[in-house]
Amino acid sequence: MEAGPRDTAEGTEHLTTGRGEPEPEEGRLSPDGPDDDTGGVSDDGPEPEEMFASGPEVEVELRPQRRLRIWQLAPIVALAAVGSLMFAFPLAFDFGDSGAMIAMLGLLICSCAAGWGMMAARRVGHTWPGLPPRGSGRRPDWRVVLAYVVLVAAVVALAVGRVARLR
């Protein structure tokens, strides 16, 4: 088995070929490649004016735009509809003693659907109005966050107060 160039020590040289003949000195390669000055890398690509001969360069996004698909939206809409009906019917019609429980369960299902929808929208890159986009590095304005918290607290307080009046 003949040793390759990496199997030799650094200071040793190959003086013979595989058949025992001395190796010609002009046929040897330097450690970093051929010594002829042919210009190194050849320019075999198109020239800049050839590249854009058909008009200006147009950038095209290869990835499809991220948006909510029907299979993501259908279960969220279905849960929200069922939850809102469960919440609204006991409030509108007399359901007896179980009306408050059904209404609170409907409110819980509707809230879960809203949270699921918000998480799905966040996953595709949508944000609430006034809040910075995800991954932008900017911090949300505390006044916008406070407005959202007050709005959600008011809706929950009104819903719980309405259900509590059923009893």
PDB file of C-alpha atoms in Angstrom:
ATOM      1  CA  MET A   1       0.000   0.000   0.000  1.00  0.00           C
ATOM      2  CA  GLU A   2       1.442   3.347  -1.027  1.00  0.00           C
ATOM      3  CA  ALA A   3       1.330   6.275   1.379  1.00  0.00           C
ATOM      4  CA  GLY A   4      -0.551   9.387   0.305  1.00  0.00           C
ATOM      5  CA  PRO A   5       0.745  12.952   0.723  1.00  0.00           C
ATOM      6  CA  ARG A   6      -0.957  13.332   4.106  1.00  0.00           C
ATOM      7  CA  ASP A   7       0.709  10.223   5.487  1.00  0.00           C
ATOM      8  CA  THR A   8       4.235  11.659   5.287  1.00  0.00           C
ATOM      9  CA  ALA A   9       6.057  13.830   7.736  1.00  0.00           C
ATOM     10  CA  GLU A  10       6.330  17.520   6.971  1.00  0.00           C
ATOM     11  CA  GLY A  11      10.046  17.668   6.121  1.00  0.00           C
ATOM     12  CA  THR A  12      10.254  14.578   3.916  1.00  0.00           C
ATOM     13  CA  GLU A  13       9.974  14.697   0.125  1.00  0.00           C
ATOM     14  CA  HIS A  14       8.863  12.135  -2.421  1.00  0.00           C
ATOM     15  CA  LEU A  15      11.898  11.350  -4.522  1.00  0.00           C
ATOM     16  CA  THR A  16      10.600   8.335  -6.420  1.00  0.00           C
ATOM     17  CA  THR A  17       7.454   7.515  -8.296  1.00  0.00           C
ATOM     18  CA  GLY A  18       5.444   4.340  -7.767  1.00  0.00           C
ATOM     19  CA  ARG A  19       7.724   2.417 -10.201  1.00  0.00           C
ATOM     20  CA  GLY A  20      11.000   3.383  -8.522  1.00  0.00           C
ATOM     21  CA  GLU A  21      11.973   6.066 -11.089  1.00  0.00           C
ATOM     22  CA  PRO A  22      13.070   9.479  -9.844  1.00  0.00           C
ATOM     23  CA  GLU A  23      10.296  12.046  -9.962  1.00  0.00           C
ATOM     24  CA  PRO A  24      10.887  14.953 -12.345  1.00  0.00           C
ATOM     25  CA  GLU A  25      11.189  18.228 -10.447  1.00  0.00           C
ATOM     26  CA  GLU A  26       9.161  20.328 -12.931  1.00  0.00           C
ATOM     27  CA  GLY A  27       6.139  17.974 -12.699  1.00  0.00           C
ATOM     28  CA  ARG A  28       5.767  18.344  -8.945  1.00  0.00           C
ATOM     29  CA  LEU A  29       2.993  20.432  -7.494  1.00  0.00           C
ATOM     30  CA  SER A  30       3.601  22.970  -4.789  1.00  0.00           C
ATOM     31  CA  PRO A  31       1.647  22.361  -1.554  1.00  0.00           C
ATOM     32  CA  ASP A  32      -0.897  25.015  -2.515  1.00  0.00           C
ATOM     33  CA  GLY A  33      -1.539  23.960  -6.140  1.00  0.00           C
ATOM     34  CA  PRO A  34      -0.031  24.546  -9.574  1.00  0.00           C
ATOM     35  CA  ASP A  35       2.565  27.267 -10.010  1.00  0.00           C
ATOM     36  CA  ASP A  36       1.505  28.429 -13.467  1.00  0.00           C
ATOM     37  CA  ASP A  37       0.098  31.951 -13.636  1.00  0.00           C
ATOM     38  CA  THR A  38      -3.141  31.387 -15.521  1.00  0.00           C
ATOM     39  CA  GLY A  39      -4.979  33.967 -13.487  1.00  0.00           C
ATOM     40  CA  GLY A  40      -6.298  31.669 -10.762  1.00  0.00           C
ATOM     41  CA  VAL A  41     -10.074  31.574 -10.903  1.00  0.00           C
ATOM     42  CA  SER A  42     -11.507  31.892 -14.388  1.00  0.00           C
ATOM     43  CA  ASP A  43     -14.292  34.339 -15.095  1.00  0.00           C
ATOM     44  CA  ASP A  44     -16.769  32.068 -16.814  1.00  0.00           C
ATOM     45  CA  GLY A  45     -19.934  33.700 -15.534  1.00  0.00           C
ATOM     46  CA  PRO A  46     -22.036  36.299 -17.353  1.00  0.00           C
ATOM     47  CA  GLU A  47     -20.956  39.909 -17.383  1.00  0.00           C
ATOM     48  CA  PRO A  48     -23.057  42.380 -15.326  1.00  0.00           C
ATOM     49  CA  GLU A  49     -24.620  43.924 -18.430  1.00  0.00           C
ATOM     50  CA  GLU A  50     -25.541  40.435 -19.697  1.00  0.00           C
ATOM     51  CA  MET A  51     -27.218  39.526 -16.420  1.00  0.00           C
ATOM     52  CA  PHE A  52     -29.774  42.322 -16.557  1.00  0.00           C
ATOM     53  CA  ALA A  53     -30.317  42.528 -20.317  1.00  0.00           C
ATOM     54  CA  SER A  54     -34.021  41.658 -19.950  1.00  0.00           C
ATOM     55  CA  GLY A  55     -34.717  44.538 -17.558  1.00  0.00           C
ATOM     56  CA  PRO A  56     -34.197  45.482 -13.934  1.00  0.00           C
ATOM     57  CA  GLU A  57     -33.733  42.828 -11.290  1.00  0.00           C
ATOM     58  CA  VAL A  58     -36.935  41.829  -9.475  1.00  0.00           C
ATOM     59  CA  GLU A  59     -36.872  40.305  -5.994  1.00  0.00           C
ATOM     60  CA  VAL A  60     -39.350  37.489  -5.456  1.00  0.00           C
ATOM     61  CA  GLU A  61     -40.164  35.953  -2.086  1.00  0.00           C
ATOM     62  CA  LEU A  62     -39.706  32.196  -2.354  1.00  0.00           C
ATOM     63  CA  ARG A  63     -41.474  31.331   0.880  1.00  0.00           C
ATOM     64  CA  PRO A  64     -45.263  31.583   0.853  1.00  0.00           C
ATOM     65  CA  GLN A  65     -46.783  34.380   2.886  1.00  0.00           C
ATOM     66  CA  ARG A  66     -47.650  33.275   6.395  1.00  0.00           C
ATOM     67  CA  ARG A  67     -51.389  33.527   7.008  1.00  0.00           C
ATOM     68  CA  LEU A  68     -54.063  31.681   8.901  1.00  0.00           C
ATOM     69  CA  ARG A  69     -55.425  28.712   6.999  1.00  0.00           C
ATOM     70  CA  ILE A  70     -58.989  27.372   7.127  1.00  0.00           C
ATOM     71  CA  TRP A  71     -57.948  24.299   9.110  1.00  0.00           C
ATOM     72  CA  GLN A  72     -56.541  26.638  11.769  1.00  0.00           C
ATOM     73  CA  LEU A  73     -59.555  28.937  11.835  1.00  0.00           C
ATOM     74  CA  ALA A  74     -62.396  26.383  11.697  1.00  0.00           C
ATOM     75  CA  PRO A  75     -61.996  24.910  15.227  1.00  0.00           C
ATOM     76  CA  ILE A  76     -61.467  28.377  16.721  1.00  0.00           C
ATOM     77  CA  VAL A  77     -64.627  29.755  15.098  1.00  0.00           C
ATOM     78  CA  ALA A  78     -66.622  26.660  16.063  1.00  0.00           C
ATOM     79  CA  LEU A  79     -65.567  26.894  19.721  1.00  0.00           C
ATOM     80  CA  ALA A  80     -66.274  30.614  19.804  1.00  0.00           C
ATOM     81  CA  ALA A  81     -69.753  30.101  18.313  1.00  0.00           C
ATOM     82  CA  VAL A  82     -70.654  27.278  20.708  1.00  0.00           C
ATOM     83  CA  GLY A  83     -69.299  29.197  23.680  1.00  0.00           C
ATOM     84  CA  SER A  84     -71.124  32.393  22.814  1.00  0.00           C
ATOM     85  CA  LEU A  85     -74.406  30.512  22.309  1.00  0.00           C
ATOM     86  CA  MET A  86     -73.965  28.736  25.640  1.00  0.00           C
ATOM     87  CA  PHE A  87     -73.327  32.124  27.233  1.00  0.00           C
ATOM     88  CA  ALA A  88     -76.155  33.999  25.496  1.00  0.00           C
ATOM     89  CA  PHE A  89     -79.089  31.555  25.692  1.00  0.00           C
ATOM     90  CA  PRO A  90     -79.231  31.238  29.502  1.00  0.00           C
ATOM     91  CA  LEU A  91     -79.056  35.023  29.711  1.00  0.00           C
ATOM     92  CA  ALA A  92     -81.842  35.547  27.165  1.00  0.00           C
ATOM     93  CA  PHE A  93     -84.179  32.721  28.211  1.00  0.00           C
ATOM     94  CA  ASP A  94     -85.005  31.310  31.607  1.00  0.00           C
ATOM     95  CA  PHE A  95     -83.054  28.078  32.039  1.00  0.00           C
ATOM     96  CA  GLY A  96     -83.856  27.586  35.710  1.00  0.00           C
ATOM     97  CA  ASP A  97     -81.124  26.940  38.267  1.00  0.00           C
ATOM     98  CA  SER A  98     -78.583  25.596  35.783  1.00  0.00           C
ATOM     99  CA  GLY A  99     -78.578  28.783  33.667  1.00  0.00           C
ATOM    100  CA  ALA A 100     -75.721  30.446  35.548  1.00  0.00           C
ATOM    101  CA  MET A 101     -73.530  27.372  35.286  1.00  0.00           C
ATOM    102  CA  ILE A 102     -74.166  26.966  31.542  1.00  0.00           C
ATOM    103  CA  ALA A 103     -73.522  30.670  30.968  1.00  0.00           C
ATOM    104  CA  MET A 104     -70.202  30.564  32.858  1.00  0.00           C
ATOM    105  CA  LEU A 105     -69.168  27.431  30.960  1.00  0.00           C
ATOM    106  CA  GLY A 106     -70.016  29.211  27.692  1.00  0.00           C
ATOM    107  CA  LEU A 107     -67.966  32.216  28.793  1.00  0.00           C
ATOM    108  CA  LEU A 108     -65.037  29.909  29.581  1.00  0.00           C
ATOM    109  CA  ILE A 109     -65.261  28.149  26.186  1.00  0.00           C
ATOM    110  CA  CYS A 110     -65.536  31.473  24.368  1.00  0.00           C
ATOM    111  CA  SER A 111     -62.490  32.828  26.262  1.00  0.00           C
ATOM    112  CA  CYS A 112     -60.504  29.704  25.395  1.00  0.00           C
ATOM    113  CA  ALA A 113     -61.377  30.134  21.711  1.00  0.00           C
ATOM    114  CA  ALA A 114     -60.282  33.783  21.869  1.00  0.00           C
ATOM    115  CA  GLY A 115     -56.960  32.789  23.441  1.00  0.00           C
ATOM    116  CA  TRP A 116     -56.454  30.039  20.878  1.00  0.00           C
ATOM    117  CA  GLY A 117     -57.170  32.497  18.081  1.00  0.00           C
ATOM    118  CA  MET A 118     -54.723  35.037  19.494  1.00  0.00           C
ATOM    119  CA  MET A 119     -51.970  32.430  19.745  1.00  0.00           C
ATOM    120  CA  ALA A 120     -52.590  31.252  16.161  1.00  0.00           C
ATOM    121  CA  ALA A 121     -52.525  34.840  14.902  1.00  0.00           C
ATOM    122  CA  ARG A 122     -49.313  35.537  16.810  1.00  0.00           C
ATOM    123  CA  ARG A 123     -47.728  32.442  15.312  1.00  0.00           C
ATOM    124  CA  VAL A 124     -48.230  33.724  11.762  1.00  0.00           C
ATOM    125  CA  GLY A 125     -46.967  37.186  12.677  1.00  0.00           C
ATOM    126  CA  HIS A 126     -50.090  39.255  13.406  1.00  0.00           C
ATOM    127  CA  THR A 127     -50.034  41.627  16.375  1.00  0.00           C
ATOM    128  CA  TRP A 128     -52.576  43.664  18.275  1.00  0.00           C
ATOM    129  CA  PRO A 129     -52.967  47.263  17.070  1.00  0.00           C
ATOM    130  CA  GLY A 130     -50.457  49.511  18.831  1.00  0.00           C
ATOM    131  CA  LEU A 131     -48.089  46.697  19.797  1.00  0.00           C
ATOM    132  CA  PRO A 132     -44.729  46.148  18.032  1.00  0.00           C
ATOM    133  CA  PRO A 133     -44.271  43.158  15.712  1.00  0.00           C
ATOM    134  CA  ARG A 134     -42.789  39.997  17.161  1.00  0.00           C
ATOM    135  CA  GLY A 135     -38.999  39.874  16.987  1.00  0.00           C
ATOM    136  CA  SER A 136     -38.589  43.598  16.271  1.00  0.00           C
ATOM    137  CA  GLY A 137     -36.786  44.228  19.566  1.00  0.00           C
ATOM    138  CA  ARG A 138     -39.021  47.176  20.455  1.00  0.00           C
ATOM    139  CA  ARG A 139     -40.866  47.273  23.763  1.00  0.00           C
ATOM    140  CA  PRO A 140     -44.653  47.744  23.792  1.00  0.00           C
ATOM    141  CA  ASP A 141     -46.002  51.071  25.017  1.00  0.00           C
ATOM    142  CA  TRP A 142     -47.305  50.658  28.574  1.00  0.00           C
ATOM    143  CA  ARG A 143     -50.350  52.837  27.843  1.00  0.00           C
ATOM    144  CA  VAL A 144     -51.518  50.500  25.049  1.00  0.00           C
ATOM    145  CA  VAL A 145     -51.024  47.442  27.269  1.00  0.00           C
ATOM    146  CA  LEU A 146     -52.911  49.171  30.100  1.00  0.00           C
ATOM    147  CA  ALA A 147     -55.789  50.016  27.730  1.00  0.00           C
ATOM    148  CA  TYR A 148     -56.049  46.361  26.663  1.00  0.00           C
ATOM    149  CA  VAL A 149     -55.997  45.170  30.295  1.00  0.00           C
ATOM    150  CA  VAL A 150     -58.734  47.647  31.285  1.00  0.00           C
ATOM    151  CA  LEU A 151     -60.864  46.634  28.280  1.00  0.00           C
ATOM    152  CA  VAL A 152     -60.591  42.894  29.060  1.00  0.00           C
ATOM    153  CA  ALA A 153     -61.228  43.476  32.779  1.00  0.00           C
ATOM    154  CA  ALA A 154     -64.361  45.510  31.983  1.00  0.00           C
ATOM    155  CA  VAL A 155     -65.748  42.821  29.665  1.00  0.00           C
ATOM    156  CA  VAL A 156     -65.078  40.072  32.225  1.00  0.00           C
ATOM    157  CA  ALA A 157     -66.630  42.141  35.041  1.00  0.00           C
ATOM    158  CA  LEU A 158     -69.767  42.812  32.991  1.00  0.00           C
ATOM    159  CA  ALA A 159     -70.090  39.130  32.022  1.00  0.00           C
ATOM    160  CA  VAL A 160     -69.584  37.843  35.568  1.00  0.00           C
ATOM    161  CA  GLY A 161     -71.991  40.482  36.931  1.00  0.00           C
ATOM    162  CA  ARG A 162     -74.657  39.480  34.392  1.00  0.00           C
ATOM    163  CA  VAL A 163     -74.284  35.788  35.201  1.00  0.00           C
ATOM    164  CA  ALA A 164     -74.352  36.506  38.925  1.00  0.00           C
ATOM    165  CA  ARG A 165     -77.717  38.281  38.481  1.00  0.00           C
ATOM    166  CA  LEU A 166     -79.202  35.063  37.063  1.00  0.00           C
ATOM    167  CA  ARG A 167     -79.270  33.540  40.533  1.00  0.00           C
TER     168      ARG A 167
END
